[in-house]
Amino acid sequence: MEAQRVAYGYCDMCNQVPKCGMKLHLKGDRIVRVEDRENYPAGPLCVKGLAILEEQYHPDRLLYPLKRTTPKGSPDPGWTRISWDEAYATIAAKLNAVKAKYGPEKVGFFVGDPKEPRPAVQRLAYTFGSPNYGTESSLCSRATVMASQLTFGLVTGGGRPTKETGTCLIWTRNLANTAPFEMERLQRAKKQGLKLVVVDPRITATVQQVADLHLRLRPGTDGALALGMIRLMVKEGLFDRDFASRWTSGLPELIKYAEEFTPEEVERITGVPPQRVAEAVRLLAAHRPVSWIGSASATVHSSNGLQNHRAILCLMALTGDFDVPGGLTIPTHPLPLDMFGGNAEFTRERDLFPKLREKRIDKDRFPVWARFNSEIQMNPLPEYVEEGRIKAMVLFGANAMMWPQSALYQEAIGKLEFAVAADYFLRPWTHDFVDMVLPAAMALERMNPIAIFGRKIYLREPVVPPLGEAKPDWVIAFEMGSHLGHGKEFWDGDETQALNSILRSVGLTVEDLRKGGAEGVTVPAPGPEVFRKYETGLLRADGKPGFATPSGKVELASQILKEYGFDPLPRYREPVESPLSTPELAREFPLVLNSGARVLMFTHSKLRELPSLRKLMPFAVVNLHPDDASAQGIRQNDEVDLESPHGRIRLKANITDQVLAGVVDVSHGWADANVNEIVGRYFDPISGFPAFKEGLCRVRKAGGSS
């Protein structure tokens, strides 16, 4: 009998950010069992991680390079297997032809999900000569990051509470689905006295398990709620007056503006009763310090999303618990590596991008975005193609369904002179519109990137060799770069040398990490953790006290936004479509559409091909309040048409009081019921983010009158 052996890795089933640890049991070159990894910072595994072997050994995996043999627009692409040599030769010829005819900036580079290849593909884009590298963060975390940079001069999305924390404010994040490994910690902290306030339109598992107070607001109105809370804090003297007077700018203007958000006005806009708002503000003030956990994207998925999120950040600033133990802390000695295992030297953001940035295609449409992000804003892709700004694309893990009015993006990709995609599976909703698809190795078959937790680094060695002719994303990017004539810049495809070039910044090598084995390697901090760093100049490059903003303070009124012609205050604006802004439309479409919430068993459009997960959610549903269902004669599991001014899809009804009356909730990523097709293309003017968390719709029994 063949002996079993054990290996260690980490998971990429939910967007690659938690990197939950895996202990893997093998017989020969086949993994036979997966379980939680002991003594590892992230875990335990959720249902997605436990299903990874179904993905690893799925019979429909893409195992060989394919090229289309029929014209674009044909019902069948006519995929034919080709060799890697032919694939690379074709890619190099096509991209270099575009470069010669139009310029290198006419080639776009994109990374979707998983996010692992970001550093390698960014390096590929800039080395090729194109500044037009983008990622799915055009729809995900970048707007919240920008709001933080505009307000604090640094990046923070909040952080987990510590033993010193009195209250934790969780704003529209359902940790039970997005980070289930955090829930046990929150439940333990709650038993020890932590108070939790949760803001969310839905009664989520997070609300049910940990909330002391739940504020249920109409989607898209987060800014109005935050401003109403600020008004009450000021009225009752429940803000940190000393911190606000010394370390913020724009306080008088914000106080004056917040006066508009009386309890009655906040209830009219958000639906949250005045007594609940007051209870929340008083709870935060009575149990300090206050920490905060925010969603990467829920608050910014609206037509006024960035300003709504800034209002939340201003609320947090006025608690005075910035960078104090138990509050909103900032690491004193972060490693010079991003969460995807790269840095600005490796990606060439430091040496090449400044020479290319004037040719980026988004700088006029979204100038504030372009100021803060090296990644281009990808949401106007149809316009880029129509205007001739993009002629070819290289896509890693791309999903055309992720955009509002998805068909426009599919058509845009189909109009390109050349497009090549790398992926795990053939996904018709994206790949029917490209010229070539390359087989990507899966998480347990590849090395890069490293996993980083604070100052501890783990190497992920391939557990098994790639099946078929699949290759790791980093290797594909490096070999593509080499065939484009840049072999030296891509170590001739050697990813170990590439990783050594990154690790040099922390004084390590791949061999050092191998010696660290399953325990990882800790990079010692150069000094102790320090709090209130704004007082001692540790937040600014010039070493002066304060924040890295133009004023040197927390900017409740942003000077940068004012510079670009936007309101410097976190001004609330009603959604483009809403019961208040478009009452006539609301008579025809009386429900608010809240889309895109994570479900426990899937990640975006991924994993629906896995049997154990599909059993947990076999079809797309619209979550509908009993009152709204009754008004239309809809019963549980009825087929229904969900219609907006922009389109119609068919789903099944799930009747539940976990959603607000007047609001429907729909998960995304279903090819046969793509909710993004019925979302309007309303983009936040500052961030360029789409409005997934607002808009109007109606639900009727299938086959009913239109």
PDB file of N, CA, C and O in Angstrom, residues 485-521:
ATOM      1  N   GLY A 485      10.099  39.790 -25.771  1.00  0.00           N
ATOM      2  CA  GLY A 485      11.428  40.369 -25.943  1.00  0.00           C
ATOM      3  C   GLY A 485      12.056  40.921 -24.689  1.00  0.00           C
ATOM      4  O   GLY A 485      13.027  41.679 -24.758  1.00  0.00           O
ATOM      5  N   HIS A 486      11.540  40.530 -23.507  1.00  0.00           N
ATOM      6  CA  HIS A 486      12.044  41.086 -22.255  1.00  0.00           C
ATOM      7  C   HIS A 486      12.484  39.974 -21.301  1.00  0.00           C
ATOM      8  O   HIS A 486      12.162  40.000 -20.106  1.00  0.00           O
ATOM      9  N   GLY A 487      13.209  39.008 -21.827  1.00  0.00           N
ATOM     10  CA  GLY A 487      13.602  37.852 -21.026  1.00  0.00           C
ATOM     11  C   GLY A 487      14.346  38.218 -19.761  1.00  0.00           C
ATOM     12  O   GLY A 487      14.086  37.667 -18.686  1.00  0.00           O
ATOM     13  N   LYS A 488      15.259  39.156 -19.844  1.00  0.00           N
ATOM     14  CA  LYS A 488      16.059  39.528 -18.676  1.00  0.00           C
ATOM     15  C   LYS A 488      15.184  40.093 -17.569  1.00  0.00           C
ATOM     16  O   LYS A 488      15.374  39.789 -16.385  1.00  0.00           O
ATOM     17  N   GLU A 489      14.212  40.934 -17.938  1.00  0.00           N
ATOM     18  CA  GLU A 489      13.338  41.558 -16.945  1.00  0.00           C
ATOM     19  C   GLU A 489      12.403  40.550 -16.284  1.00  0.00           C
ATOM     20  O   GLU A 489      11.815  40.830 -15.232  1.00  0.00           O
ATOM     21  N   PHE A 490      12.277  39.361 -16.891  1.00  0.00           N
ATOM     22  CA  PHE A 490      11.391  38.340 -16.328  1.00  0.00           C
ATOM     23  C   PHE A 490      12.153  37.068 -15.966  1.00  0.00           C
ATOM     24  O   PHE A 490      11.572  35.993 -15.908  1.00  0.00           O
ATOM     25  N   TRP A 491      13.448  37.220 -15.713  1.00  0.00           N
ATOM     26  CA  TRP A 491      14.276  36.110 -15.244  1.00  0.00           C
ATOM     27  C   TRP A 491      14.085  34.880 -16.118  1.00  0.00           C
ATOM     28  O   TRP A 491      14.153  33.744 -15.634  1.00  0.00           O
ATOM     29  N   ASP A 492      13.812  35.108 -17.406  1.00  0.00           N
ATOM     30  CA  ASP A 492      13.578  34.026 -18.365  1.00  0.00           C
ATOM     31  C   ASP A 492      12.556  33.014 -17.852  1.00  0.00           C
ATOM     32  O   ASP A 492      12.665  31.808 -18.100  1.00  0.00           O
ATOM     33  N   GLY A 493      11.563  33.521 -17.117  1.00  0.00           N
ATOM     34  CA  GLY A 493      10.467  32.675 -16.650  1.00  0.00           C
ATOM     35  C   GLY A 493      10.684  32.021 -15.305  1.00  0.00           C
ATOM     36  O   GLY A 493       9.815  31.269 -14.845  1.00  0.00           O
ATOM     37  N   ASP A 494      11.795  32.290 -14.637  1.00  0.00           N
ATOM     38  CA  ASP A 494      12.124  31.631 -13.366  1.00  0.00           C
ATOM     39  C   ASP A 494      11.455  32.385 -12.210  1.00  0.00           C
ATOM     40  O   ASP A 494      11.909  33.449 -11.795  1.00  0.00           O
ATOM     41  N   GLU A 495      10.378  31.830 -11.651  1.00  0.00           N
ATOM     42  CA  GLU A 495       9.649  32.542 -10.606  1.00  0.00           C
ATOM     43  C   GLU A 495      10.388  32.528  -9.264  1.00  0.00           C
ATOM     44  O   GLU A 495      10.142  33.401  -8.420  1.00  0.00           O
ATOM     45  N   THR A 496      11.287  31.570  -9.051  1.00  0.00           N
ATOM     46  CA  THR A 496      12.065  31.583  -7.812  1.00  0.00           C
ATOM     47  C   THR A 496      12.990  32.794  -7.775  1.00  0.00           C
ATOM     48  O   THR A 496      13.107  33.485  -6.750  1.00  0.00           O
ATOM     49  N   GLN A 497      13.657  33.077  -8.893  1.00  0.00           N
ATOM     50  CA  GLN A 497      14.498  34.274  -8.946  1.00  0.00           C
ATOM     51  C   GLN A 497      13.658  35.537  -8.771  1.00  0.00           C
ATOM     52  O   GLN A 497      14.080  36.490  -8.106  1.00  0.00           O
ATOM     53  N   ALA A 498      12.479  35.529  -9.344  1.00  0.00           N
ATOM     54  CA  ALA A 498      11.598  36.684  -9.197  1.00  0.00           C
ATOM     55  C   ALA A 498      11.227  36.898  -7.734  1.00  0.00           C
ATOM     56  O   ALA A 498      11.265  38.028  -7.217  1.00  0.00           O
ATOM     57  N   LEU A 499      10.870  35.821  -7.050  1.00  0.00           N
ATOM     58  CA  LEU A 499      10.492  35.941  -5.650  1.00  0.00           C
ATOM     59  C   LEU A 499      11.680  36.377  -4.804  1.00  0.00           C
ATOM     60  O   LEU A 499      11.529  37.155  -3.857  1.00  0.00           O
ATOM     61  N   ASN A 500      12.863  35.906  -5.137  1.00  0.00           N
ATOM     62  CA  ASN A 500      14.058  36.371  -4.413  1.00  0.00           C
ATOM     63  C   ASN A 500      14.244  37.883  -4.563  1.00  0.00           C
ATOM     64  O   ASN A 500      14.659  38.569  -3.619  1.00  0.00           O
ATOM     65  N   SER A 501      13.913  38.410  -5.746  1.00  0.00           N
ATOM     66  CA  SER A 501      14.063  39.851  -5.947  1.00  0.00           C
ATOM     67  C   SER A 501      13.098  40.637  -5.062  1.00  0.00           C
ATOM     68  O   SER A 501      13.396  41.759  -4.648  1.00  0.00           O
ATOM     69  N   ILE A 502      11.945  40.058  -4.764  1.00  0.00           N
ATOM     70  CA  ILE A 502      10.980  40.699  -3.872  1.00  0.00           C
ATOM     71  C   ILE A 502      11.422  40.569  -2.418  1.00  0.00           C
ATOM     72  O   ILE A 502      11.416  41.539  -1.650  1.00  0.00           O
ATOM     73  N   LEU A 503      11.814  39.357  -2.039  1.00  0.00           N
ATOM     74  CA  LEU A 503      12.178  39.091  -0.645  1.00  0.00           C
ATOM     75  C   LEU A 503      13.417  39.856  -0.199  1.00  0.00           C
ATOM     76  O   LEU A 503      13.643  40.053   1.002  1.00  0.00           O
ATOM     77  N   ARG A 504      14.210  40.305  -1.169  1.00  0.00           N
ATOM     78  CA  ARG A 504      15.411  41.077  -0.829  1.00  0.00           C
ATOM     79  C   ARG A 504      15.070  42.291   0.036  1.00  0.00           C
ATOM     80  O   ARG A 504      15.850  42.715   0.889  1.00  0.00           O
ATOM     81  N   SER A 505      13.878  42.853  -0.172  1.00  0.00           N
ATOM     82  CA  SER A 505      13.494  44.053   0.578  1.00  0.00           C
ATOM     83  C   SER A 505      13.287  43.780   2.059  1.00  0.00           C
ATOM     84  O   SER A 505      13.278  44.715   2.869  1.00  0.00           O
ATOM     85  N   VAL A 506      13.103  42.510   2.448  1.00  0.00           N
ATOM     86  CA  VAL A 506      12.966  42.172   3.866  1.00  0.00           C
ATOM     87  C   VAL A 506      14.118  41.291   4.339  1.00  0.00           C
ATOM     88  O   VAL A 506      14.054  40.682   5.412  1.00  0.00           O
ATOM     89  N   GLY A 507      15.181  41.208   3.534  1.00  0.00           N
ATOM     90  CA  GLY A 507      16.381  40.484   3.937  1.00  0.00           C
ATOM     91  C   GLY A 507      16.251  38.982   3.925  1.00  0.00           C
ATOM     92  O   GLY A 507      16.947  38.290   4.681  1.00  0.00           O
ATOM     93  N   LEU A 508      15.379  38.438   3.061  1.00  0.00           N
ATOM     94  CA  LEU A 508      15.170  37.001   3.011  1.00  0.00           C
ATOM     95  C   LEU A 508      15.347  36.478   1.594  1.00  0.00           C
ATOM     96  O   LEU A 508      15.414  37.241   0.626  1.00  0.00           O
ATOM     97  N   THR A 509      15.394  35.148   1.482  1.00  0.00           N
ATOM     98  CA  THR A 509      15.399  34.463   0.196  1.00  0.00           C
ATOM     99  C   THR A 509      14.369  33.337   0.250  1.00  0.00           C
ATOM    100  O   THR A 509      13.847  32.992   1.322  1.00  0.00           O
ATOM    101  N   VAL A 510      14.094  32.773  -0.902  1.00  0.00           N
ATOM    102  CA  VAL A 510      13.197  31.621  -0.953  1.00  0.00           C
ATOM    103  C   VAL A 510      13.740  30.489  -0.093  1.00  0.00           C
ATOM    104  O   VAL A 510      12.993  29.806   0.613  1.00  0.00           O
ATOM    105  N   GLU A 511      15.053  30.309  -0.125  1.00  0.00           N
ATOM    106  CA  GLU A 511      15.655  29.243   0.672  1.00  0.00           C
ATOM    107  C   GLU A 511      15.432  29.472   2.169  1.00  0.00           C
ATOM    108  O   GLU A 511      15.194  28.528   2.928  1.00  0.00           O
ATOM    109  N   ASP A 512      15.469  30.724   2.606  1.00  0.00           N
ATOM    110  CA  ASP A 512      15.183  31.026   4.011  1.00  0.00           C
ATOM    111  C   ASP A 512      13.760  30.612   4.371  1.00  0.00           C
ATOM    112  O   ASP A 512      13.513  30.052   5.454  1.00  0.00           O
ATOM    113  N   LEU A 513      12.816  30.884   3.479  1.00  0.00           N
ATOM    114  CA  LEU A 513      11.434  30.515   3.751  1.00  0.00           C
ATOM    115  C   LEU A 513      11.260  29.000   3.729  1.00  0.00           C
ATOM    116  O   LEU A 513      10.469  28.444   4.495  1.00  0.00           O
ATOM    117  N   ARG A 514      12.009  28.331   2.858  1.00  0.00           N
ATOM    118  CA  ARG A 514      11.940  26.871   2.844  1.00  0.00           C
ATOM    119  C   ARG A 514      12.443  26.292   4.164  1.00  0.00           C
ATOM    120  O   ARG A 514      11.869  25.344   4.699  1.00  0.00           O
ATOM    121  N   LYS A 515      13.473  26.897   4.684  1.00  0.00           N
ATOM    122  CA  LYS A 515      13.997  26.433   5.975  1.00  0.00           C
ATOM    123  C   LYS A 515      12.988  26.680   7.089  1.00  0.00           C
ATOM    124  O   LYS A 515      12.912  25.927   8.056  1.00  0.00           O
ATOM    125  N   GLY A 516      12.205  27.757   6.955  1.00  0.00           N
ATOM    126  CA  GLY A 516      11.174  28.038   7.956  1.00  0.00           C
ATOM    127  C   GLY A 516      10.054  27.027   7.943  1.00  0.00           C
ATOM    128  O   GLY A 516       9.366  26.838   8.951  1.00  0.00           O
ATOM    129  N   GLY A 517       9.860  26.375   6.781  1.00  0.00           N
ATOM    130  CA  GLY A 517       8.882  25.312   6.669  1.00  0.00           C
ATOM    131  C   GLY A 517       7.477  25.759   7.006  1.00  0.00           C
ATOM    132  O   GLY A 517       7.076  26.897   6.766  1.00  0.00           O
ATOM    133  N   ALA A 518       6.715  24.834   7.614  1.00  0.00           N
ATOM    134  CA  ALA A 518       5.308  25.098   7.908  1.00  0.00           C
ATOM    135  C   ALA A 518       5.119  26.168   8.969  1.00  0.00           C
ATOM    136  O   ALA A 518       4.027  26.722   9.110  1.00  0.00           O
ATOM    137  N   GLU A 519       6.170  26.483   9.723  1.00  0.00           N
ATOM    138  CA  GLU A 519       6.061  27.485  10.785  1.00  0.00           C
ATOM    139  C   GLU A 519       6.225  28.906  10.277  1.00  0.00           C
ATOM    140  O   GLU A 519       5.966  29.874  10.993  1.00  0.00           O
ATOM    141  N   GLY A 520       6.692  29.068   9.030  1.00  0.00           N
ATOM    142  CA  GLY A 520       6.888  30.403   8.491  1.00  0.00           C
ATOM    143  C   GLY A 520       8.122  31.079   9.069  1.00  0.00           C
ATOM    144  O   GLY A 520       8.855  30.510   9.887  1.00  0.00           O
ATOM    145  N   VAL A 521       8.368  32.305   8.635  1.00  0.00           N
ATOM    146  CA  VAL A 521       9.523  33.082   9.089  1.00  0.00           C
ATOM    147  C   VAL A 521       9.039  34.448   9.555  1.00  0.00           C
ATOM    148  O   VAL A 521       8.310  35.136   8.831  1.00  0.00           O
TER     149      VAL A 521
END
